[in-house]
mmCIF file of C-alpha atoms and ligand atoms in Angstrom:
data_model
loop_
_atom_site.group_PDB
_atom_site.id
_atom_site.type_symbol
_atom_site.label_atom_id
_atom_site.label_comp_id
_atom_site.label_asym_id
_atom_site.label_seq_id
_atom_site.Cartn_x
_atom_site.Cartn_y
_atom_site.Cartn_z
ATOM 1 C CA UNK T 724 19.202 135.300 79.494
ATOM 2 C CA UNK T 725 21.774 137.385 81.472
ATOM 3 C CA UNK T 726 25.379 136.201 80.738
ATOM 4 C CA UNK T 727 26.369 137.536 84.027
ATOM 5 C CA UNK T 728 24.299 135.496 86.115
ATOM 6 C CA UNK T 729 26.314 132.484 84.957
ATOM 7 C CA UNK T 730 25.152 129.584 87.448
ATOM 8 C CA UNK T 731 28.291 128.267 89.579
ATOM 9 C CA UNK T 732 27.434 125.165 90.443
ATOM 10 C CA UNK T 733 29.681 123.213 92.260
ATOM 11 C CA UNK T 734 29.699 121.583 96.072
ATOM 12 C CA UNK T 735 25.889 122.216 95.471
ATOM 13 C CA UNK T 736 25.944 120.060 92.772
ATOM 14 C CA UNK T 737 26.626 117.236 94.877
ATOM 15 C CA UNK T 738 22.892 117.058 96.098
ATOM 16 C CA UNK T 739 22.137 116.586 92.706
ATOM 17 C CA UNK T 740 24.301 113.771 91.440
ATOM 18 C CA UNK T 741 22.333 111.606 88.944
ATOM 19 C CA UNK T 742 23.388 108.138 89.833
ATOM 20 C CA UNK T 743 23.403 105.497 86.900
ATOM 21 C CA UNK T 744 24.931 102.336 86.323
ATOM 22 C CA UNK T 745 27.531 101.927 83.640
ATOM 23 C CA UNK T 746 28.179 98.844 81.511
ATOM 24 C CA UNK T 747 30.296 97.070 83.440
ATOM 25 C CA UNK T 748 28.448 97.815 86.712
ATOM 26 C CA UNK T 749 30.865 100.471 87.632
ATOM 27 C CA UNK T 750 28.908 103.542 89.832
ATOM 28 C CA UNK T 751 29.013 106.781 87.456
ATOM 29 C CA UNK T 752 27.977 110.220 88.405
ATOM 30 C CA UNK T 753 26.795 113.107 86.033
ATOM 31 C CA UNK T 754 27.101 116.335 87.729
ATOM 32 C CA UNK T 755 25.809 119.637 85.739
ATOM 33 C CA UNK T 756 28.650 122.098 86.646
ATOM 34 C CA UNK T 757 28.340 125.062 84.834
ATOM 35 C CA UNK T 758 25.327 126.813 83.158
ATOM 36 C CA UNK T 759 22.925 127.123 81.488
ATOM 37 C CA UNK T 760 24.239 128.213 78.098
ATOM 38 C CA UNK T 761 22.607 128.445 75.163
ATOM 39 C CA UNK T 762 24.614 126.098 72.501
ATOM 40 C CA UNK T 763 27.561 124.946 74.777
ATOM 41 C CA UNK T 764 29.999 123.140 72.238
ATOM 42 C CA UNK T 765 33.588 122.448 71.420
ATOM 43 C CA UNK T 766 34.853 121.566 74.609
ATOM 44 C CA UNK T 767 38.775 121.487 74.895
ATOM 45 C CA UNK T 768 40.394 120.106 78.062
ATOM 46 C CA UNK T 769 44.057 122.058 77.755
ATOM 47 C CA UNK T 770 46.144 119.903 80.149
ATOM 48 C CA UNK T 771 49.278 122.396 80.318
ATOM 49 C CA UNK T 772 47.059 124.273 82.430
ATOM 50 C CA UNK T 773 44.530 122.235 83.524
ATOM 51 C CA UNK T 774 41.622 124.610 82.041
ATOM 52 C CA UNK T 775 38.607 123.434 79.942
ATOM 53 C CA UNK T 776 37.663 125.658 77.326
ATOM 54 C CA UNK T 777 34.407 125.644 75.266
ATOM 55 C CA UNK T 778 32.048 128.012 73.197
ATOM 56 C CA UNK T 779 28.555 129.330 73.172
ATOM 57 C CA UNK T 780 27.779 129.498 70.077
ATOM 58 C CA UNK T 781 24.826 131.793 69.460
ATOM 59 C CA UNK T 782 26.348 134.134 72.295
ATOM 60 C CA UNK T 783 29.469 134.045 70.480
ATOM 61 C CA UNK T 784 31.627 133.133 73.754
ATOM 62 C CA UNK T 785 34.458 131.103 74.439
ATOM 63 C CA UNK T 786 34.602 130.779 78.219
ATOM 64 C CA UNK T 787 37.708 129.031 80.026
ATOM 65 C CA UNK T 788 36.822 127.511 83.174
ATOM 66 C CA UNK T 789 39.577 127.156 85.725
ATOM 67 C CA UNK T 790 38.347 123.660 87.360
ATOM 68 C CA UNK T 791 40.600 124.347 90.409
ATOM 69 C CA UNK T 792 39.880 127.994 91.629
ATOM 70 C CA UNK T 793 36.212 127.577 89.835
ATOM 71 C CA UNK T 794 37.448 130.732 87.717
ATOM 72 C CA UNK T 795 35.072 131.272 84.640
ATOM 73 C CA UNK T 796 35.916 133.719 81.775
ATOM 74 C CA UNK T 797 34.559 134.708 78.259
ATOM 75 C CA UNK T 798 36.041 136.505 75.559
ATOM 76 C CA UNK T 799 33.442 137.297 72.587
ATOM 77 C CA UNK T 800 34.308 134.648 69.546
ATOM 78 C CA UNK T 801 32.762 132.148 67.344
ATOM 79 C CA UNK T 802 31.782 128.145 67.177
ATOM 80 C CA UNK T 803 35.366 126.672 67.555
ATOM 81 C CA UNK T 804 38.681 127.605 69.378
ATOM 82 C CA UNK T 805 42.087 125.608 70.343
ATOM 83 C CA UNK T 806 45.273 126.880 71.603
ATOM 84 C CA UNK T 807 48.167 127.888 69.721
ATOM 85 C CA UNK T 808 51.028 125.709 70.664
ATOM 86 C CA UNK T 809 53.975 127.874 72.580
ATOM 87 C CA UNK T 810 52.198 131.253 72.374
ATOM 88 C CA UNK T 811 50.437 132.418 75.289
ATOM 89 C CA UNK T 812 47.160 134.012 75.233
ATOM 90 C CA UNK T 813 46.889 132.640 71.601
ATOM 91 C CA UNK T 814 44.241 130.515 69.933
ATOM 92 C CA UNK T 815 42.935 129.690 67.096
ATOM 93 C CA UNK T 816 39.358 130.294 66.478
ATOM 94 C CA UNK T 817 36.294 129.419 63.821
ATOM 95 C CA UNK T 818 34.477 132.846 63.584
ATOM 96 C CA UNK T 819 31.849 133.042 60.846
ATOM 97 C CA UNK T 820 33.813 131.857 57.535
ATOM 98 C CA UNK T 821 37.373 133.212 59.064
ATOM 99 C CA UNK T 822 39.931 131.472 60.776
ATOM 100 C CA UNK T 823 41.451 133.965 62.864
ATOM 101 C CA UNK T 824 43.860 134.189 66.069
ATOM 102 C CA UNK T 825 42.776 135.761 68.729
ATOM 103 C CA UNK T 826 44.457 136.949 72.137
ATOM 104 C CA UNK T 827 43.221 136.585 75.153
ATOM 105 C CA UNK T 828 43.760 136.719 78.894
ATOM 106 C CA UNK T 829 41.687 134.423 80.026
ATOM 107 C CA UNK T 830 41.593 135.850 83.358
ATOM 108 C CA UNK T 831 39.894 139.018 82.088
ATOM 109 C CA UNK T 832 36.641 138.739 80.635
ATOM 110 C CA UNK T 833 37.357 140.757 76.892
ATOM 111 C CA UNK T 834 34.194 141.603 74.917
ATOM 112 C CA UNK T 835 37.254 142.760 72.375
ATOM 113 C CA UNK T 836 39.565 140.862 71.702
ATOM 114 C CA UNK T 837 42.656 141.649 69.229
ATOM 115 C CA UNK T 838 41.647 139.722 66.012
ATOM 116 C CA UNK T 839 43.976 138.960 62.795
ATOM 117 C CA UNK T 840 42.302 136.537 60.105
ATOM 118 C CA UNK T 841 44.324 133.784 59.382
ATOM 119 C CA UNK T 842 42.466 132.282 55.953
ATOM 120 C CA UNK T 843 38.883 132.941 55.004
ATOM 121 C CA UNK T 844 36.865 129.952 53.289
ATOM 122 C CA UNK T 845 33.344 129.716 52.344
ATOM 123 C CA UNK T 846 33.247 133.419 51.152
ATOM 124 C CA UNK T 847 30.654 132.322 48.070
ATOM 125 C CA UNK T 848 28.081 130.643 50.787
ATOM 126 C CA UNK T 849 26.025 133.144 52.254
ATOM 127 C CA UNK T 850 24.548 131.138 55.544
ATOM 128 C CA UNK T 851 27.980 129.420 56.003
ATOM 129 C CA UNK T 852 30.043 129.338 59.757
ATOM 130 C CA UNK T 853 32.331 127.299 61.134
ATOM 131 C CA UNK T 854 31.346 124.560 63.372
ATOM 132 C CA UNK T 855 33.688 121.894 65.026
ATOM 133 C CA UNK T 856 37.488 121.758 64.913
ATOM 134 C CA UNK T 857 40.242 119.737 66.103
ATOM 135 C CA UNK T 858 44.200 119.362 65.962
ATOM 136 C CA UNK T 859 45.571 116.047 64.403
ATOM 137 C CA UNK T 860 48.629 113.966 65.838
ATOM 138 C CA UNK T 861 50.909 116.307 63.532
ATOM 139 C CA UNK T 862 49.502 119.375 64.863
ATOM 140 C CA UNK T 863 47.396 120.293 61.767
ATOM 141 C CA UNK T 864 44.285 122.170 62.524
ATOM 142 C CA UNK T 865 41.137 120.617 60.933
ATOM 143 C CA UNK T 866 38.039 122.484 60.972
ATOM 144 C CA UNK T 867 34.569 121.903 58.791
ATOM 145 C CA UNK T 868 31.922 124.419 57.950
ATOM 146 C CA UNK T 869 28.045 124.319 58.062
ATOM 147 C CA UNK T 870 25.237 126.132 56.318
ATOM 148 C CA UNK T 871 22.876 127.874 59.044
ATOM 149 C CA UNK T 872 20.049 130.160 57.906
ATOM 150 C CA UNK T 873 17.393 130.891 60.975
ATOM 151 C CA UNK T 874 16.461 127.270 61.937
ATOM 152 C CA UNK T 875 17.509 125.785 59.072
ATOM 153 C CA UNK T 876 20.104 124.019 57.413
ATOM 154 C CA UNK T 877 20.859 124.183 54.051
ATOM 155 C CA UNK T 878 22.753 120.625 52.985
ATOM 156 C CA UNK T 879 25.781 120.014 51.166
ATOM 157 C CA UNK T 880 26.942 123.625 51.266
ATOM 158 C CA UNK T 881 29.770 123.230 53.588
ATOM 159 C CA UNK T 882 33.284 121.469 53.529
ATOM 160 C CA UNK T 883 35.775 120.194 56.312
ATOM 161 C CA UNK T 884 39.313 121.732 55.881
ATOM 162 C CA UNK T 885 42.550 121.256 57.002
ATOM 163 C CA UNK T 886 45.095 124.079 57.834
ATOM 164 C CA UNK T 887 48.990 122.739 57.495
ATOM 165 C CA UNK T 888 51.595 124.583 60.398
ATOM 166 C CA UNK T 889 51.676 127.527 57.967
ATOM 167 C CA UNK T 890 48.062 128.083 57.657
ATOM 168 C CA UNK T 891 48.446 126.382 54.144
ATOM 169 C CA UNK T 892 44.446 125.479 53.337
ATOM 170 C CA UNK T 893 43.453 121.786 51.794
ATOM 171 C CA UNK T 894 39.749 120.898 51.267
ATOM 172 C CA UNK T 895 39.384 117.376 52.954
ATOM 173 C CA UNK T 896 36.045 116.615 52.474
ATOM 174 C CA UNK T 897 33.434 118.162 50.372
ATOM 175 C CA UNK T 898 30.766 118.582 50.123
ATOM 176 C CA UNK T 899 29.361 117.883 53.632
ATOM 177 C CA UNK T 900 26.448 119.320 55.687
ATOM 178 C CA UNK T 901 27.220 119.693 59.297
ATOM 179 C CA UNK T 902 30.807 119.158 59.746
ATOM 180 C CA UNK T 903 31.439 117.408 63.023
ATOM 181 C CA UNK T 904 33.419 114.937 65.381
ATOM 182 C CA UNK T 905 37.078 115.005 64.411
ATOM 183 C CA UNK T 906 38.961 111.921 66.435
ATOM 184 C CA UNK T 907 42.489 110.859 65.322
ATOM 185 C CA UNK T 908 43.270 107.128 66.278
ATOM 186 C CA UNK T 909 46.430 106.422 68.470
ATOM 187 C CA UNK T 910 48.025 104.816 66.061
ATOM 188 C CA UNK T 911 47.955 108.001 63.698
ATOM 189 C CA UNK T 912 46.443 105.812 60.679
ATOM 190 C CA UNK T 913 42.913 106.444 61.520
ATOM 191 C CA UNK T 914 40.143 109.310 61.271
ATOM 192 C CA UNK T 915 36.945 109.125 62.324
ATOM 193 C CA UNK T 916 34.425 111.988 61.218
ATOM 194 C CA UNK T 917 30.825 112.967 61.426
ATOM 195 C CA UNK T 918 28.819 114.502 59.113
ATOM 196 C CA UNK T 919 25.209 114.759 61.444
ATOM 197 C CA UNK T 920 22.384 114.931 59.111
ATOM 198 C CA UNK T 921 23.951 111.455 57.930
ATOM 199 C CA UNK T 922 23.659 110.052 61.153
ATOM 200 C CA UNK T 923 26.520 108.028 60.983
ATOM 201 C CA UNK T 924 30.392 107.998 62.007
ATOM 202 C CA UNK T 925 32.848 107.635 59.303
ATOM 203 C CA UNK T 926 36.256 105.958 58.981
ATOM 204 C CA UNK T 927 39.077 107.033 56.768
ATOM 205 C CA UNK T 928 42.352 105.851 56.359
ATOM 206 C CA UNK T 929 44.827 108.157 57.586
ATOM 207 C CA UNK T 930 48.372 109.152 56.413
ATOM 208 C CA UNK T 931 50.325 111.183 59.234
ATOM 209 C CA UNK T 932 53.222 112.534 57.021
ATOM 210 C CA UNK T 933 50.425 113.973 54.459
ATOM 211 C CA UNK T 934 47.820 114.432 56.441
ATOM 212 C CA UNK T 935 45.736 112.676 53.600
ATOM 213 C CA UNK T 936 42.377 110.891 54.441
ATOM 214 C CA UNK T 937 41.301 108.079 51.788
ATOM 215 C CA UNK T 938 39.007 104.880 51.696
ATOM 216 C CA UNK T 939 35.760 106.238 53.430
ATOM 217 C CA UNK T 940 33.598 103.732 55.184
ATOM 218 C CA UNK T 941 30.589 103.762 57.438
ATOM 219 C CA UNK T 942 31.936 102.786 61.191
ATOM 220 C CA UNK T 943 28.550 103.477 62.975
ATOM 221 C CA UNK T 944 25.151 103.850 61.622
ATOM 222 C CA UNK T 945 22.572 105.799 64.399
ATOM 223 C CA UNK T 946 19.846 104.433 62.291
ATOM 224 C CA UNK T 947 20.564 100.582 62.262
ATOM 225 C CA UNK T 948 20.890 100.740 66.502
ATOM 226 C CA UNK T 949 17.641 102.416 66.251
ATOM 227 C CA UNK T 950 19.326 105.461 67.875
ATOM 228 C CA UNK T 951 17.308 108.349 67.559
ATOM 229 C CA UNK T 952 19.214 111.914 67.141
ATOM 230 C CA UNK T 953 22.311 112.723 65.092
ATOM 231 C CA UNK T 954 25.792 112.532 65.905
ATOM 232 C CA UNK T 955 27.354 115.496 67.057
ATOM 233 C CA UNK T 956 30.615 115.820 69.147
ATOM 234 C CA UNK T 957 33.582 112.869 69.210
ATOM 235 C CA UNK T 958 36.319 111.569 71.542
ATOM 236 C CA UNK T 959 38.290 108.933 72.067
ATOM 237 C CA UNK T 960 39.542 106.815 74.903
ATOM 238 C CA UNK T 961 43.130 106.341 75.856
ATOM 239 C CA UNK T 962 42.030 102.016 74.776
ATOM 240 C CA UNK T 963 40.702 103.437 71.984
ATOM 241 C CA UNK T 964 36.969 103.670 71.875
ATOM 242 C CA UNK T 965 35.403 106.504 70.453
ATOM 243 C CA UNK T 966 32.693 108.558 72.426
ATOM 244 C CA UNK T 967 29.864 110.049 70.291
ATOM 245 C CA UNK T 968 27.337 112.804 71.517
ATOM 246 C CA UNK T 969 23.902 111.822 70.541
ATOM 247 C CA UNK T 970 22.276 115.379 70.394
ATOM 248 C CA UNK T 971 18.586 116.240 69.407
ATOM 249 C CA UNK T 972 17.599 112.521 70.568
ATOM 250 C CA UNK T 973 16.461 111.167 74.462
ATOM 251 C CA UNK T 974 19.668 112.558 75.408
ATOM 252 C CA UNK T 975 22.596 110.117 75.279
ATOM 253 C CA UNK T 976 26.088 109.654 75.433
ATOM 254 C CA UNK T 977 27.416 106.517 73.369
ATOM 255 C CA UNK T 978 30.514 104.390 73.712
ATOM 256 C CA UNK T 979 31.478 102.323 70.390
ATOM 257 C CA UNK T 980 34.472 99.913 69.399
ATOM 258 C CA UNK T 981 36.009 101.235 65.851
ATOM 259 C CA UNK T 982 37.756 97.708 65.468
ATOM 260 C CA UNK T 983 34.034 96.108 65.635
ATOM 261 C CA UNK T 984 31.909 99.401 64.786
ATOM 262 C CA UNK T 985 29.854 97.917 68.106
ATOM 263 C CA UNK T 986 27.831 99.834 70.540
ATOM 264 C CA UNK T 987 29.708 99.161 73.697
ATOM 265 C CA UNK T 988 27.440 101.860 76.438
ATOM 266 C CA UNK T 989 25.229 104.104 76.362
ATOM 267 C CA UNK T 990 25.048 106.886 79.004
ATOM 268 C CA UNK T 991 21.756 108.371 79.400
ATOM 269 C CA UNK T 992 21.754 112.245 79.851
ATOM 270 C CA UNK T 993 19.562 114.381 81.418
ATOM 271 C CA UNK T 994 18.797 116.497 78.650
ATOM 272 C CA UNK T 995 18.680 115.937 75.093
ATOM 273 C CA UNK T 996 20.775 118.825 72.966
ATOM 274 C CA UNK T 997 23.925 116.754 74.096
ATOM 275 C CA UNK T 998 26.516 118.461 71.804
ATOM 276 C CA UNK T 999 29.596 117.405 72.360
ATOM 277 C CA UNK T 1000 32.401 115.914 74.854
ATOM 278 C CA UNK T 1001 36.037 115.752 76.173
ATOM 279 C CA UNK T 1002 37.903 113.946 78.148
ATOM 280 C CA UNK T 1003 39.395 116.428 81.441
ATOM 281 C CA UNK T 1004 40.614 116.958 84.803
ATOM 282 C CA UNK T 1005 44.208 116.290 86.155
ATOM 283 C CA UNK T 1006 44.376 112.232 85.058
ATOM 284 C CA UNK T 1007 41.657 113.088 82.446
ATOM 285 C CA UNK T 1008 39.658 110.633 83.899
ATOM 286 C CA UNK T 1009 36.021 113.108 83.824
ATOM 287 C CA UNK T 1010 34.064 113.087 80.578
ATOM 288 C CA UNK T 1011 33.088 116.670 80.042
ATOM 289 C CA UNK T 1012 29.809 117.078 78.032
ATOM 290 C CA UNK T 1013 28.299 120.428 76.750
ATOM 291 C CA UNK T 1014 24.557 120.758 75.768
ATOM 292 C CA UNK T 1015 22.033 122.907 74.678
ATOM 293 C CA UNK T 1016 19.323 124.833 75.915
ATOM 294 C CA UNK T 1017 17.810 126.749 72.494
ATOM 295 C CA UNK T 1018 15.019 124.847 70.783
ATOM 296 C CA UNK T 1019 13.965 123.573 74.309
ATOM 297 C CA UNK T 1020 12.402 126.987 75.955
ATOM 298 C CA UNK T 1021 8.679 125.148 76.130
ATOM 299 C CA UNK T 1022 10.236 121.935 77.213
ATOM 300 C CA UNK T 1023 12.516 123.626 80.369
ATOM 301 C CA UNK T 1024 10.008 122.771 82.948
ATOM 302 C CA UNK T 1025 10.880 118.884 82.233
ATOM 303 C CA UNK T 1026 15.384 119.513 81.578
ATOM 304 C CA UNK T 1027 16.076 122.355 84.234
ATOM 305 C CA UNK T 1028 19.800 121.268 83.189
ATOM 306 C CA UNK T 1029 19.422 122.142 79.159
ATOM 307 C CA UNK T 1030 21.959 123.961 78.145
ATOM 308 C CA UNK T 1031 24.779 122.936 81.361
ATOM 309 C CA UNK T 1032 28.329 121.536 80.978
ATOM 310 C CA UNK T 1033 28.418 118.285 82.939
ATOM 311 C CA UNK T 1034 31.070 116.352 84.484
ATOM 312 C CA UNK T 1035 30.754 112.266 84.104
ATOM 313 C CA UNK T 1036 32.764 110.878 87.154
ATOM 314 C CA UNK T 1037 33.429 107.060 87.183
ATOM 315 C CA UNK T 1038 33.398 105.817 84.245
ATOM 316 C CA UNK T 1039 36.722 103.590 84.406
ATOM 317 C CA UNK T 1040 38.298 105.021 81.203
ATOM 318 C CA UNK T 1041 40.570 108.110 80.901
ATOM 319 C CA UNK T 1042 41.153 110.200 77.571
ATOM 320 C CA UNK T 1043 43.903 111.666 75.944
ATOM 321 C CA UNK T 1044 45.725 114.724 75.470
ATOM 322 C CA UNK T 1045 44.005 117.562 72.825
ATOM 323 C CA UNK T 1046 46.940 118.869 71.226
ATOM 324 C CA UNK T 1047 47.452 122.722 70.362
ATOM 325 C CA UNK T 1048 47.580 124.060 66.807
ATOM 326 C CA UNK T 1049 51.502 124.308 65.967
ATOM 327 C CA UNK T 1050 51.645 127.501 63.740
ATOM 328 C CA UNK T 1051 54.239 129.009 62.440
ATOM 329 C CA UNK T 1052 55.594 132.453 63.418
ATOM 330 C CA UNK T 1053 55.853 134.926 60.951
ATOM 331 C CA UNK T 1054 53.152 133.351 58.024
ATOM 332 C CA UNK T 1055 51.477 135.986 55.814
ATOM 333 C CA UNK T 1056 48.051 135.518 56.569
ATOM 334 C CA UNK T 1057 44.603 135.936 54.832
ATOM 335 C CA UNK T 1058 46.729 134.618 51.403
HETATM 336 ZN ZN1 LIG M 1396 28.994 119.934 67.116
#
């Protein structure tokens, strides 16, 4: 599709608020607000200047949507990107197998960028990329890897890595097939982490000082729910409860208690490629949700939304801040 003819959709949208009822009754509202894309992921929610950021994969975009003046951007860049903390126009982005800072104005669109690698991992795995990536309560940057060859996906090629303030590199977990979710819990002793093809959400213990991740254990299993899909994208709630993207199921958002590994809502989409989600807006009180829209060209007829960024209004929890990579000044990079 044309990148240029990027759907605004917003007073419009209003016609077409999907009303559901959440679990506890309250009214919610799913609004598509931006699209179609074709493998929206990684949303960010910046709250220093209100902006949500996300990627298109495939298209190799990261856009920055401006919620209040509706401004939307893109600069050309790969599967993950967070800002770097104190440096304007800086960020930190997943692009093929290199971690690399970009700048950007993201009030120009920039089809090219200034680009200096930070680390390169991976380089022995041919079909390897970067995928998701998040900051911890310390300010580490953790990103994982995936293996992607046409429409398939090589397993166990990958590994989820962790990137210290002076772009130091430790392997966390390996090996591991679709690195995903990424959620620190508020009392910074807790990591939760996805692996999709697994289909389950894992627990680690979690030292803040170190940054070390121990004791693995299964929190949530798709498969025992009878949850069809794999899960993708992770947040939590400012009580606590971790949000998981169901994508290549019917379409789902799901709500689940880490103290009881319970299934606590389930949101149903209008699409099914649900990627992934963040918490946004002023009092961060709007779940933002990215999807897909590749894989569903036959099926577009029946989700004219596939591939959208959606808003969730009303669904009585807020989330909390996403933090900015804190990297040093003056590292040597690419050692
Ligand atoms: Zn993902």
């Amino acid at each position: 599709m044309n990148m240029h003819k990027i759907i605004l959709l917003t007073a419009v949208c209003i016609s077409l608020i999907n009303f559901i009822q959440g679990g506890d009754n309250t009214e919610i509202s799913i609004v598509p607000i931006l699209g179609p894309f074709d493998l929206a992921e990684g949303p960010h929610w910046d709250e220093n200047s209100n902006i949500l950021y996300f990627v298109d994969i495939h298209q190799q975009k990261l856009y920055s949507w401006d919620s209040e003046t509706n401004e939307l951007t893109y600069t050309f860049i790969m599967s993950v990107a967070v800002p770097i903390d104190g440096k304007e126009n800086s960020y930190v982005v997943g692009s093929g197998t290199n971690l690399v800072e970009i700048y950007w104005n993201r009030h120009f669109n920039d089809t090219d960028p200034d680009v200096e690698i930070i680390r390169t991992v991976d380089s022995t795995r041919l079909y390897n990329r970067f995928n998701d990536g998040k900051v911890d309560p310390k300010g580490r940057f953790w990103a994982g890897t995936m293996a992607e060859h046409g429409n398939e996906y090589p397993p166990n090629q990958a590994s989820l890595y962790k990137f210290d303030s002076d772009a130091k590199r430790s392997t966390m977990i390996s090996p591991v097939s679709i690195s995903n979710g990424l959620v620190w819990n508020h009392a910074n002793d807790t990591f939760y982490y996805i692996d999709s093809p697994q289909k389950k959400v894992f627990v680690f213990d979690y030292d803040n000082e170190s940054g070390n991740i121990s004791n693995q254990r299964t929190l949530f299993d798709f498969v025992k729910y009878n949850i069809t899909g794999v899960p993708d994208g992770m947040t939590i709630d400012s009580t606590g409860n971790l949000w998981v993207a169901d994508n290549l199921g019917n379409g789902k958002v799901l709500q689940i208690d880490p103290s009881s590994g319970e299934l606590l809502r389930i949101v149903d989409m209008p699409v099914t490629h649900v990627s992934s989600l963040a918490f946004g807006g002023p009092n961060k009180d709007i779940l933002y949700v990215t999807s897909a829209r590749e894989g569903l060209e036959d099926e577009i007829k029946n989700q004219p939304y596939a591939g959208f960024v959606f808003a969730i209004y009303g669904l009585g929890v807020t989330g909390s801040p996403m933090l900015s990579y804190k990297l040093e000044d003056d590292i040597v990079f690419n050692k």
